[in-house]
XYZ file of N, CA and C in Angstrom:
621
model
N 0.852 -1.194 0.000
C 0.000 0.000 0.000
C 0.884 1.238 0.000
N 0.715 2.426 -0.742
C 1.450 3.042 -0.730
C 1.219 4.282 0.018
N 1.936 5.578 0.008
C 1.503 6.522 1.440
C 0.285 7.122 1.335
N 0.102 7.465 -0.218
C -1.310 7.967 -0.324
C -2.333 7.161 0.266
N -2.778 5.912 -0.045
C -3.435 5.153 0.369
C -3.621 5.082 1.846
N -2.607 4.390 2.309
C -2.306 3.955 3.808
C -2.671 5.796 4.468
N -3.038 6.710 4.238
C -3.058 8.074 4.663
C -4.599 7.926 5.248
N -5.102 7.991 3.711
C -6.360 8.270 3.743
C -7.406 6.865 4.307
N -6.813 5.616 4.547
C -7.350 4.813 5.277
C -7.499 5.097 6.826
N -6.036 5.879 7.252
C -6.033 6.013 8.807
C -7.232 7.078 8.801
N -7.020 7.821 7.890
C -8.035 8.935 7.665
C -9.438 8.606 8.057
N -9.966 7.889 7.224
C -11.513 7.448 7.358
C -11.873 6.646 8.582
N -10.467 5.808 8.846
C -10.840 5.111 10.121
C -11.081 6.179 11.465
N -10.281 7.642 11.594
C -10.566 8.054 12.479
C -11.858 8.900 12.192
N -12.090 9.004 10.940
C -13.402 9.504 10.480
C -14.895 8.366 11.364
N -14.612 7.357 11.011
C -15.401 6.596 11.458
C -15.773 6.331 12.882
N -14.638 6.872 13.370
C -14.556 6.696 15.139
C -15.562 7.431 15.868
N -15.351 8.798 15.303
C -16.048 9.847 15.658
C -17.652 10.131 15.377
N -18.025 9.412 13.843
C -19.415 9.501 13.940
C -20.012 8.270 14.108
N -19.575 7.585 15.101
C -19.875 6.363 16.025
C -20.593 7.341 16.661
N -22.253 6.869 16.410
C -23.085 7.405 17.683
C -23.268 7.463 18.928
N -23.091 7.380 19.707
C -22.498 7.554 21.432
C -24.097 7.487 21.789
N -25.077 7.983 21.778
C -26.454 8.585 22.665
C -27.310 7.953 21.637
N -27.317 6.560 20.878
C -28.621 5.711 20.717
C -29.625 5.077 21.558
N -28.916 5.169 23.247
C -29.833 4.561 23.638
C -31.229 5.428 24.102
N -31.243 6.615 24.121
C -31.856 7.706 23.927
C -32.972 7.283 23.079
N -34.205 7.386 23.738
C -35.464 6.722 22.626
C -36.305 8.096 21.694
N -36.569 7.078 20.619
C -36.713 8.378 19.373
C -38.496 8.163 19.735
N -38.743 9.288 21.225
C -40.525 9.250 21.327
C -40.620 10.710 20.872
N -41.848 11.019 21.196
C -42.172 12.207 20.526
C -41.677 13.451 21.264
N -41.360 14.650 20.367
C -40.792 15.854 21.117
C -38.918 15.700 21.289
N -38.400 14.718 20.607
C -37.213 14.670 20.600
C -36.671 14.968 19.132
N -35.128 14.826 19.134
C -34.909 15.412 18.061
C -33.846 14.129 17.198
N -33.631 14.353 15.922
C -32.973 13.120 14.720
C -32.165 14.279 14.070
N -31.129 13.942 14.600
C -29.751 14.736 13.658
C -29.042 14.333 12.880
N -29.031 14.637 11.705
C -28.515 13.478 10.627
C -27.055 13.589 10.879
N -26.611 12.170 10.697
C -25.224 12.576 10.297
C -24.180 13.147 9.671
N -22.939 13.754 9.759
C -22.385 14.549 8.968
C -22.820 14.308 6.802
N -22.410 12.427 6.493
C -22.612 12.491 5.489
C -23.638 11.843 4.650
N -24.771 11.825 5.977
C -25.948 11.626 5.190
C -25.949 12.343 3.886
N -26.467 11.742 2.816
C -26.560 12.809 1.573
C -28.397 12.735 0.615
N -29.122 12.853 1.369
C -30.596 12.282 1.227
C -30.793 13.999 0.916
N -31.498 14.571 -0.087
C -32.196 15.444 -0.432
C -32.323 16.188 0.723
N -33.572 15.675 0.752
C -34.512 16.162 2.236
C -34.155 16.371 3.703
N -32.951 14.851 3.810
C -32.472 15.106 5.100
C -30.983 15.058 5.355
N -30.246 15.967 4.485
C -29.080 16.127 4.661
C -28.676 17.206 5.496
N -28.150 16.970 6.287
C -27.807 17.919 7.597
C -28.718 18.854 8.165
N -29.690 17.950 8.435
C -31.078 18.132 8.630
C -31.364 17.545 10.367
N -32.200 18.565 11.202
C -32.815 18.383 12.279
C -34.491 17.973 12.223
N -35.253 17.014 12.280
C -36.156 16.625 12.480
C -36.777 16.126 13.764
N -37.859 17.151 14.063
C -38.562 16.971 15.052
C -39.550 15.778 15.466
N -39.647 14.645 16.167
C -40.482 13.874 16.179
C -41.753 13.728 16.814
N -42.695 14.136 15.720
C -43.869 14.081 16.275
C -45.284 13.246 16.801
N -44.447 12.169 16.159
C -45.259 10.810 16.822
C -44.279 9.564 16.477
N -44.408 8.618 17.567
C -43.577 7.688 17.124
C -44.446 6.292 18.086
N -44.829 5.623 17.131
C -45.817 4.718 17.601
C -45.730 2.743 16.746
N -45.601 1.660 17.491
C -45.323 0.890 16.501
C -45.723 0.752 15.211
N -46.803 1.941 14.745
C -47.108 2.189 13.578
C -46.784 2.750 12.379
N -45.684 3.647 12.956
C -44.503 4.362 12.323
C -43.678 5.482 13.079
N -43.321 6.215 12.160
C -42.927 7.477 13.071
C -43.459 8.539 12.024
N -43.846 10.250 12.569
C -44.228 11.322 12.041
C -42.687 12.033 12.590
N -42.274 12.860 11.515
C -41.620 14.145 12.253
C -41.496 15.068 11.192
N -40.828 15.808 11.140
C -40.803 17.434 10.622
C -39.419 17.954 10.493
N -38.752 18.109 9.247
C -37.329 18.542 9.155
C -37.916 20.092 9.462
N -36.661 20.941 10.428
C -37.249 22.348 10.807
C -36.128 22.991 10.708
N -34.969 23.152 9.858
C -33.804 23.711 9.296
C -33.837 23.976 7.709
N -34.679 23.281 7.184
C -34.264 23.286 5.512
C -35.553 24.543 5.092
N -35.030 25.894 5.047
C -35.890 26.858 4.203
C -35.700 26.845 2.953
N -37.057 27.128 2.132
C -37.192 27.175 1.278
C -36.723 27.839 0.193
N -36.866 29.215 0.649
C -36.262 30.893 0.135
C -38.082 31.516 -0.490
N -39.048 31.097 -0.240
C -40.186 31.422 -0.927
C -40.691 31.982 0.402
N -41.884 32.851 0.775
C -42.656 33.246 1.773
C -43.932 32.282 1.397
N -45.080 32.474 2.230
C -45.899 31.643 2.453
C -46.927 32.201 1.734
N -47.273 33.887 1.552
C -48.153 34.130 0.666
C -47.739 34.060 -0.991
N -46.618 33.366 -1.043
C -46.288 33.447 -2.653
C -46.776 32.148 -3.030
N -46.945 31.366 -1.961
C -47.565 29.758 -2.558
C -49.077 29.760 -2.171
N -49.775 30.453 -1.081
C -51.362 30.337 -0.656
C -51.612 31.165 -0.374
N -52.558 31.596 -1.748
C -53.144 33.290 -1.797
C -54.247 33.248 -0.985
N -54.920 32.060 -0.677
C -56.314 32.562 0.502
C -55.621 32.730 1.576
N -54.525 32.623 2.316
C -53.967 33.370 3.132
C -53.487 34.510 3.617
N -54.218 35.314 4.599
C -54.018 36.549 4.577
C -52.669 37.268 4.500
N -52.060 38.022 3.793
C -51.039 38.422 3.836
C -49.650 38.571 4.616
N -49.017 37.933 4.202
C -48.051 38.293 5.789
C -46.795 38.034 5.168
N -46.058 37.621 5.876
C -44.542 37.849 5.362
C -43.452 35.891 5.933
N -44.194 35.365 6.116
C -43.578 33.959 7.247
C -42.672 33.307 5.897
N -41.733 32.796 6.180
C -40.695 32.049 5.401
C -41.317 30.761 5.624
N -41.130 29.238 4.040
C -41.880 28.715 4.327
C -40.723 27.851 4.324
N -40.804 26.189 4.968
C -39.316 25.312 5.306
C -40.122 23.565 4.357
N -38.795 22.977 3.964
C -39.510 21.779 3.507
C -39.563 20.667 4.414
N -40.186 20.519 4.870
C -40.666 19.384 5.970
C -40.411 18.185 6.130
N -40.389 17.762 4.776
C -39.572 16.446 4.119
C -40.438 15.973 2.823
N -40.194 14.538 2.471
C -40.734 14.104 0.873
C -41.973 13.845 1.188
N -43.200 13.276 2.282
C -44.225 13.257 2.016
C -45.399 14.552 1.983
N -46.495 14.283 0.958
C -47.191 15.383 0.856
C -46.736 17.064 0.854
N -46.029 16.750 0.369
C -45.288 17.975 -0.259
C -46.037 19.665 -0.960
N -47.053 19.102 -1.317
C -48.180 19.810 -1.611
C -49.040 20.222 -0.488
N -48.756 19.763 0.872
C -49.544 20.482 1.700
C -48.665 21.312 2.700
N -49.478 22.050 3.571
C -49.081 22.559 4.330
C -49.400 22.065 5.552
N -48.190 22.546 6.602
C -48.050 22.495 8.083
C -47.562 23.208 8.911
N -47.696 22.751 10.373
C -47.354 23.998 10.756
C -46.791 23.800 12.672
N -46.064 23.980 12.325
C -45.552 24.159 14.465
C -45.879 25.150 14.977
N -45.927 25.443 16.329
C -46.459 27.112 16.968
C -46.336 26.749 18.397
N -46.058 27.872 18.659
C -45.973 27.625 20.357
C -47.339 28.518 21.397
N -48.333 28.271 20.663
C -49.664 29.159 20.625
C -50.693 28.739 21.591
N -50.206 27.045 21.462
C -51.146 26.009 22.372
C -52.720 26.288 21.901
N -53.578 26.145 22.398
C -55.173 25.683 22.018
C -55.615 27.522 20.976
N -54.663 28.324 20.906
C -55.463 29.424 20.278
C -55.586 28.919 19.084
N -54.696 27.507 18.407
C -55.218 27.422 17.399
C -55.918 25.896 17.602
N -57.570 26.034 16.944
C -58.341 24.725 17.387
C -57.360 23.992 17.084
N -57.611 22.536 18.194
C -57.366 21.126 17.621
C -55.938 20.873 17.460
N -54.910 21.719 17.407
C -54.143 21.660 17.573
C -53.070 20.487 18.620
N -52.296 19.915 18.512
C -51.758 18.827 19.074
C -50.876 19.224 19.897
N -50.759 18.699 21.019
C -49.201 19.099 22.210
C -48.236 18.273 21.847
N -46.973 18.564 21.970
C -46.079 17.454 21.638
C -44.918 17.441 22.527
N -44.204 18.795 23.008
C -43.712 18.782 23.743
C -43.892 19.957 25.024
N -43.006 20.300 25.998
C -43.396 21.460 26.294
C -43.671 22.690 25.939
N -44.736 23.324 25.856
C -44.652 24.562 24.941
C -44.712 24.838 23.384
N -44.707 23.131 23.009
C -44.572 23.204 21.104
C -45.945 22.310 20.978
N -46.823 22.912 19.815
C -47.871 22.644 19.510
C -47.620 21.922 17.621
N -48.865 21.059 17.206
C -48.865 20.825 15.995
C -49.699 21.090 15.311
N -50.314 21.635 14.246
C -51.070 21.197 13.686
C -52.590 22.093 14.258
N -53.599 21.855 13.737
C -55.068 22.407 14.148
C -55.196 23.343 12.809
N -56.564 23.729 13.453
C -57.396 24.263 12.089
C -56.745 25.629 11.538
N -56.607 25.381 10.543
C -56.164 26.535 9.202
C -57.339 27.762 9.610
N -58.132 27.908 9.651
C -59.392 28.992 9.819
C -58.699 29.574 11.104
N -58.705 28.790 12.353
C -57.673 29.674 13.673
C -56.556 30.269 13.071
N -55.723 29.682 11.916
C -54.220 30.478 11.780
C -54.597 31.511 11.086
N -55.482 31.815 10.145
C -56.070 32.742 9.004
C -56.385 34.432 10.163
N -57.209 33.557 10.887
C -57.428 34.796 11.869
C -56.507 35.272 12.651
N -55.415 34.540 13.275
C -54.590 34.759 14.309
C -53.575 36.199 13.329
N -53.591 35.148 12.212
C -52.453 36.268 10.953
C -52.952 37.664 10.764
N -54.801 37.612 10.802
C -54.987 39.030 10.246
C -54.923 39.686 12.185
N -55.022 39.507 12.771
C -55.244 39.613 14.276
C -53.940 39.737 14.596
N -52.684 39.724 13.698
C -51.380 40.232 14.191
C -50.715 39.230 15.029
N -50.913 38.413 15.214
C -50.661 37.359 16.606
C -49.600 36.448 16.473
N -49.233 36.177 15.058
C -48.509 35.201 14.687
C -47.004 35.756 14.101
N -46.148 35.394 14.494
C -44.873 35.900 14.047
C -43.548 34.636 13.554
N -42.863 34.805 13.372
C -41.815 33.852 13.058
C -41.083 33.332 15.000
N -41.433 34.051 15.420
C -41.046 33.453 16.958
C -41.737 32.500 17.395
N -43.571 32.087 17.107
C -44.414 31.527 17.889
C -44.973 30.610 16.313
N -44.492 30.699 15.223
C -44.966 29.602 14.648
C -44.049 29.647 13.115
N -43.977 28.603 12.491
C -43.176 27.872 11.291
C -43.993 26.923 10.698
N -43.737 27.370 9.059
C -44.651 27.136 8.411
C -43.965 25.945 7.750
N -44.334 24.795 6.914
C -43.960 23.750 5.934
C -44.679 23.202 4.791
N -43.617 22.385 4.103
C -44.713 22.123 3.068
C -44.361 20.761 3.074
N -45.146 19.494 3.165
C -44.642 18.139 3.554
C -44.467 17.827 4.710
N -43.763 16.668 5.280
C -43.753 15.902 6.423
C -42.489 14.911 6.165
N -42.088 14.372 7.054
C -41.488 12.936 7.379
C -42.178 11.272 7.511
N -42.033 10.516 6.921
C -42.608 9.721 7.317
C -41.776 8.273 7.445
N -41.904 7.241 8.601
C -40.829 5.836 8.664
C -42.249 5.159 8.872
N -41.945 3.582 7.967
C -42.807 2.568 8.427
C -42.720 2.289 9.314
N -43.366 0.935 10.237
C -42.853 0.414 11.558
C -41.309 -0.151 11.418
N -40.690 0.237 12.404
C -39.492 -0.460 12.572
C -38.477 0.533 11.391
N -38.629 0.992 10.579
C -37.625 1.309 9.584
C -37.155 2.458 9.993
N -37.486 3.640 11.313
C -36.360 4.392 11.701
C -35.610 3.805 12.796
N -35.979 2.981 13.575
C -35.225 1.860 14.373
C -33.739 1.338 13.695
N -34.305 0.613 12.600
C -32.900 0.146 11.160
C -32.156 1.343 10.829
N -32.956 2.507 10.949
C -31.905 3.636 10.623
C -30.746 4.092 11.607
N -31.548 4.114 13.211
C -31.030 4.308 13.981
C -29.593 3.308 14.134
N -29.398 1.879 13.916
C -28.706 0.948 14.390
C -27.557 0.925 13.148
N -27.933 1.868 12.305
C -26.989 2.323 10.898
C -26.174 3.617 11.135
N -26.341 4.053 12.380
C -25.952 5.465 12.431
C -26.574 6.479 12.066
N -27.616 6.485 11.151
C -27.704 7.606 10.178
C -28.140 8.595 11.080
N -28.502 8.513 12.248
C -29.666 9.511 13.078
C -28.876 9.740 14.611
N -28.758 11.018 15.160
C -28.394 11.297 16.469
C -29.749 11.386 17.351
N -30.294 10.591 18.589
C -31.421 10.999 19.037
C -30.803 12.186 19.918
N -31.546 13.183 20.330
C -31.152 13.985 21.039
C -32.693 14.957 21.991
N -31.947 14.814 22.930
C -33.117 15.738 24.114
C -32.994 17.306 23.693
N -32.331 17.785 23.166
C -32.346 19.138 22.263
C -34.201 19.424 22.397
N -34.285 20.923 23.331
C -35.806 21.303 22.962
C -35.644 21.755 21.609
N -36.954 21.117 21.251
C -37.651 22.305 20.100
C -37.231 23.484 19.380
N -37.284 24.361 20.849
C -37.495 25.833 21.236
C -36.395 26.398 20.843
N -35.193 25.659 21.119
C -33.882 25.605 21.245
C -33.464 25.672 19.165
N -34.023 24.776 18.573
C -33.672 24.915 17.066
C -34.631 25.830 16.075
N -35.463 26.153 16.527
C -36.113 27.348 16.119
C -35.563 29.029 16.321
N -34.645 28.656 17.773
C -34.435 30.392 17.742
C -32.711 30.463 16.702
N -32.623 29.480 15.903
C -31.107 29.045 15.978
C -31.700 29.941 14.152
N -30.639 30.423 13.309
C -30.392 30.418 12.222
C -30.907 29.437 11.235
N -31.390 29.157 10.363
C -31.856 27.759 9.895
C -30.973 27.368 9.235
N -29.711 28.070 8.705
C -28.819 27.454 7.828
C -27.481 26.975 8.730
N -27.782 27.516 9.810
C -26.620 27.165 11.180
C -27.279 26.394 12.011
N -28.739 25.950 11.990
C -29.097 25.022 13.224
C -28.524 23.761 13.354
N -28.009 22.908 12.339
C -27.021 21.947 12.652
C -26.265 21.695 12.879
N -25.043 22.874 12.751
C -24.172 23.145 13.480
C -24.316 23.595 14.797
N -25.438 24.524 15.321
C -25.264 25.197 16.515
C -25.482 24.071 17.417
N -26.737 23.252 17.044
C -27.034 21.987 17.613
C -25.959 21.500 18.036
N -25.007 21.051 17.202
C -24.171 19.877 17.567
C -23.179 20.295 18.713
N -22.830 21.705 18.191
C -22.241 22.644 19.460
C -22.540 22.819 20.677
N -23.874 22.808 20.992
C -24.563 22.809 21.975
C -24.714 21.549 22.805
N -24.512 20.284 21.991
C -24.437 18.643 22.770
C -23.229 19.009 23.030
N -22.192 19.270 22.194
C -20.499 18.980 22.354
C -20.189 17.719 22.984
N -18.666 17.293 23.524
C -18.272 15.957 23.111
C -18.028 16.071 21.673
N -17.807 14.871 21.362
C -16.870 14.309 20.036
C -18.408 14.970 18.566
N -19.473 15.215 19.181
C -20.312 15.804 18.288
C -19.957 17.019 17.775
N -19.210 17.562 18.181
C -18.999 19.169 17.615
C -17.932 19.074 16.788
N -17.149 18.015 17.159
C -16.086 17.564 15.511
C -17.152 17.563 14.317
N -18.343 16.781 14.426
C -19.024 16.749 13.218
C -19.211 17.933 12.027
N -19.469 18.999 12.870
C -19.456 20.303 11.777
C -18.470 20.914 11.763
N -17.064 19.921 11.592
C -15.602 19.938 10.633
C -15.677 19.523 9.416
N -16.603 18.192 9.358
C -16.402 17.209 8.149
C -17.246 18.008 6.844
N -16.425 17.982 5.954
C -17.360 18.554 4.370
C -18.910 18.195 3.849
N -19.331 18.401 3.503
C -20.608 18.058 3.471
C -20.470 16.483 2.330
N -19.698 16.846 1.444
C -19.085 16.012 0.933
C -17.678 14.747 1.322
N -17.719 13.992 1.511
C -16.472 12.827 2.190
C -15.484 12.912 1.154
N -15.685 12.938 -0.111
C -14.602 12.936 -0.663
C -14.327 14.361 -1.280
N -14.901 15.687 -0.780
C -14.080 17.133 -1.675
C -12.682 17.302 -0.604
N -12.325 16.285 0.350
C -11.487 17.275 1.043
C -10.202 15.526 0.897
């Protein structure tokens, strides 16, 4: 083997050391968080934070809440009263709809609890009004288009692959973060051998 070689083997091996997940035993229930790994390279969930919003032997629900779009929300749904909210892609299912997090609790009907203080979901007619009623801002709610979705058992297989960090990270905590820095700030914020992670290229082999 020659030095090039023998380099870049020690290389990857200590590459590999490090995104050895440490905190799997950490259970992926609802209100926790899935941090992809440095070189996940999946569209949707590449260096991507996803919120889990149900996780039941039936599958799992969650919500990528870092990946913006660059579009506002009245440029895609004109029966929506005017406003200005940045809209984020949620992930590959139903892509065509909308969703929505808020920390608003029951002002908007029907709405779901999930963790402390973070709400899901409820009736579109409550958000319509809350918007013309001034109430709603980029602090207390985030808009999407799509969802996450795992069969039974298949984010489990993901988990035991590495691909996913579970993490007790609030909510609250990746919302007030930058959206193009929340995976980094995240990982900063666990620290330990996690904050090496936002060294590695997004790419494994440009460096």
């Amino acid at each position: 083997m020659n030095l090039r070689l023998l380099t870049e083997e020690i290389t990857m091996t200590n590459i590999n050391k490090i995104i050895q997940i440490q905190s799997n035993n950490i259970k992926p229930v609802q209100g926790r968080l899935l941090i992809s790994e440095p070189f996940l390279s999946d569209y949707y969930f590449k260096r991507s934070i996803v919120a889990i919003l149900d996780h039941t032997e039936d599958g799992t629900i969650g919500i990528v809440l870092n990946k913006e779009i660059g579009v506002k929300l009245s440029d895609v749904f004109k029966d929506i009263p005017k406003n200005n909210f940045h809209l984020y892609l949620g992930g590959p299912v139903r892509t065509d709809n909308l969703y929505y997090i808020h920390k608003i609790g029951k002002k908007i009907n029907n709405s779901v609890h999930i963790t402390e203080g973070i709400y899901w979901g409820g009736d579109l007619a409550s958000v319509k009004e809350l918007i013309e009623q001034g109430q709603l801002h980029d602090g207390n709610i985030r808009f999407f288009l799509g969802y996450s979705g795992w069969a039974p058992n298949q984010l489990d297989d993901e988990l035991k692959l590495n691909s996913w960090l579970v993490s007790r990270t609030h909510i609250s905590d990746i919302l007030s973060f930058e959206p193009s820095q929340a995976w980094n700030k995240t990982l900063e914020l666990m620290g330990g051998v996690y904050r090496y992670w936002t060294n590695f290229p997004k790419d494994p082999l440009s460096n």
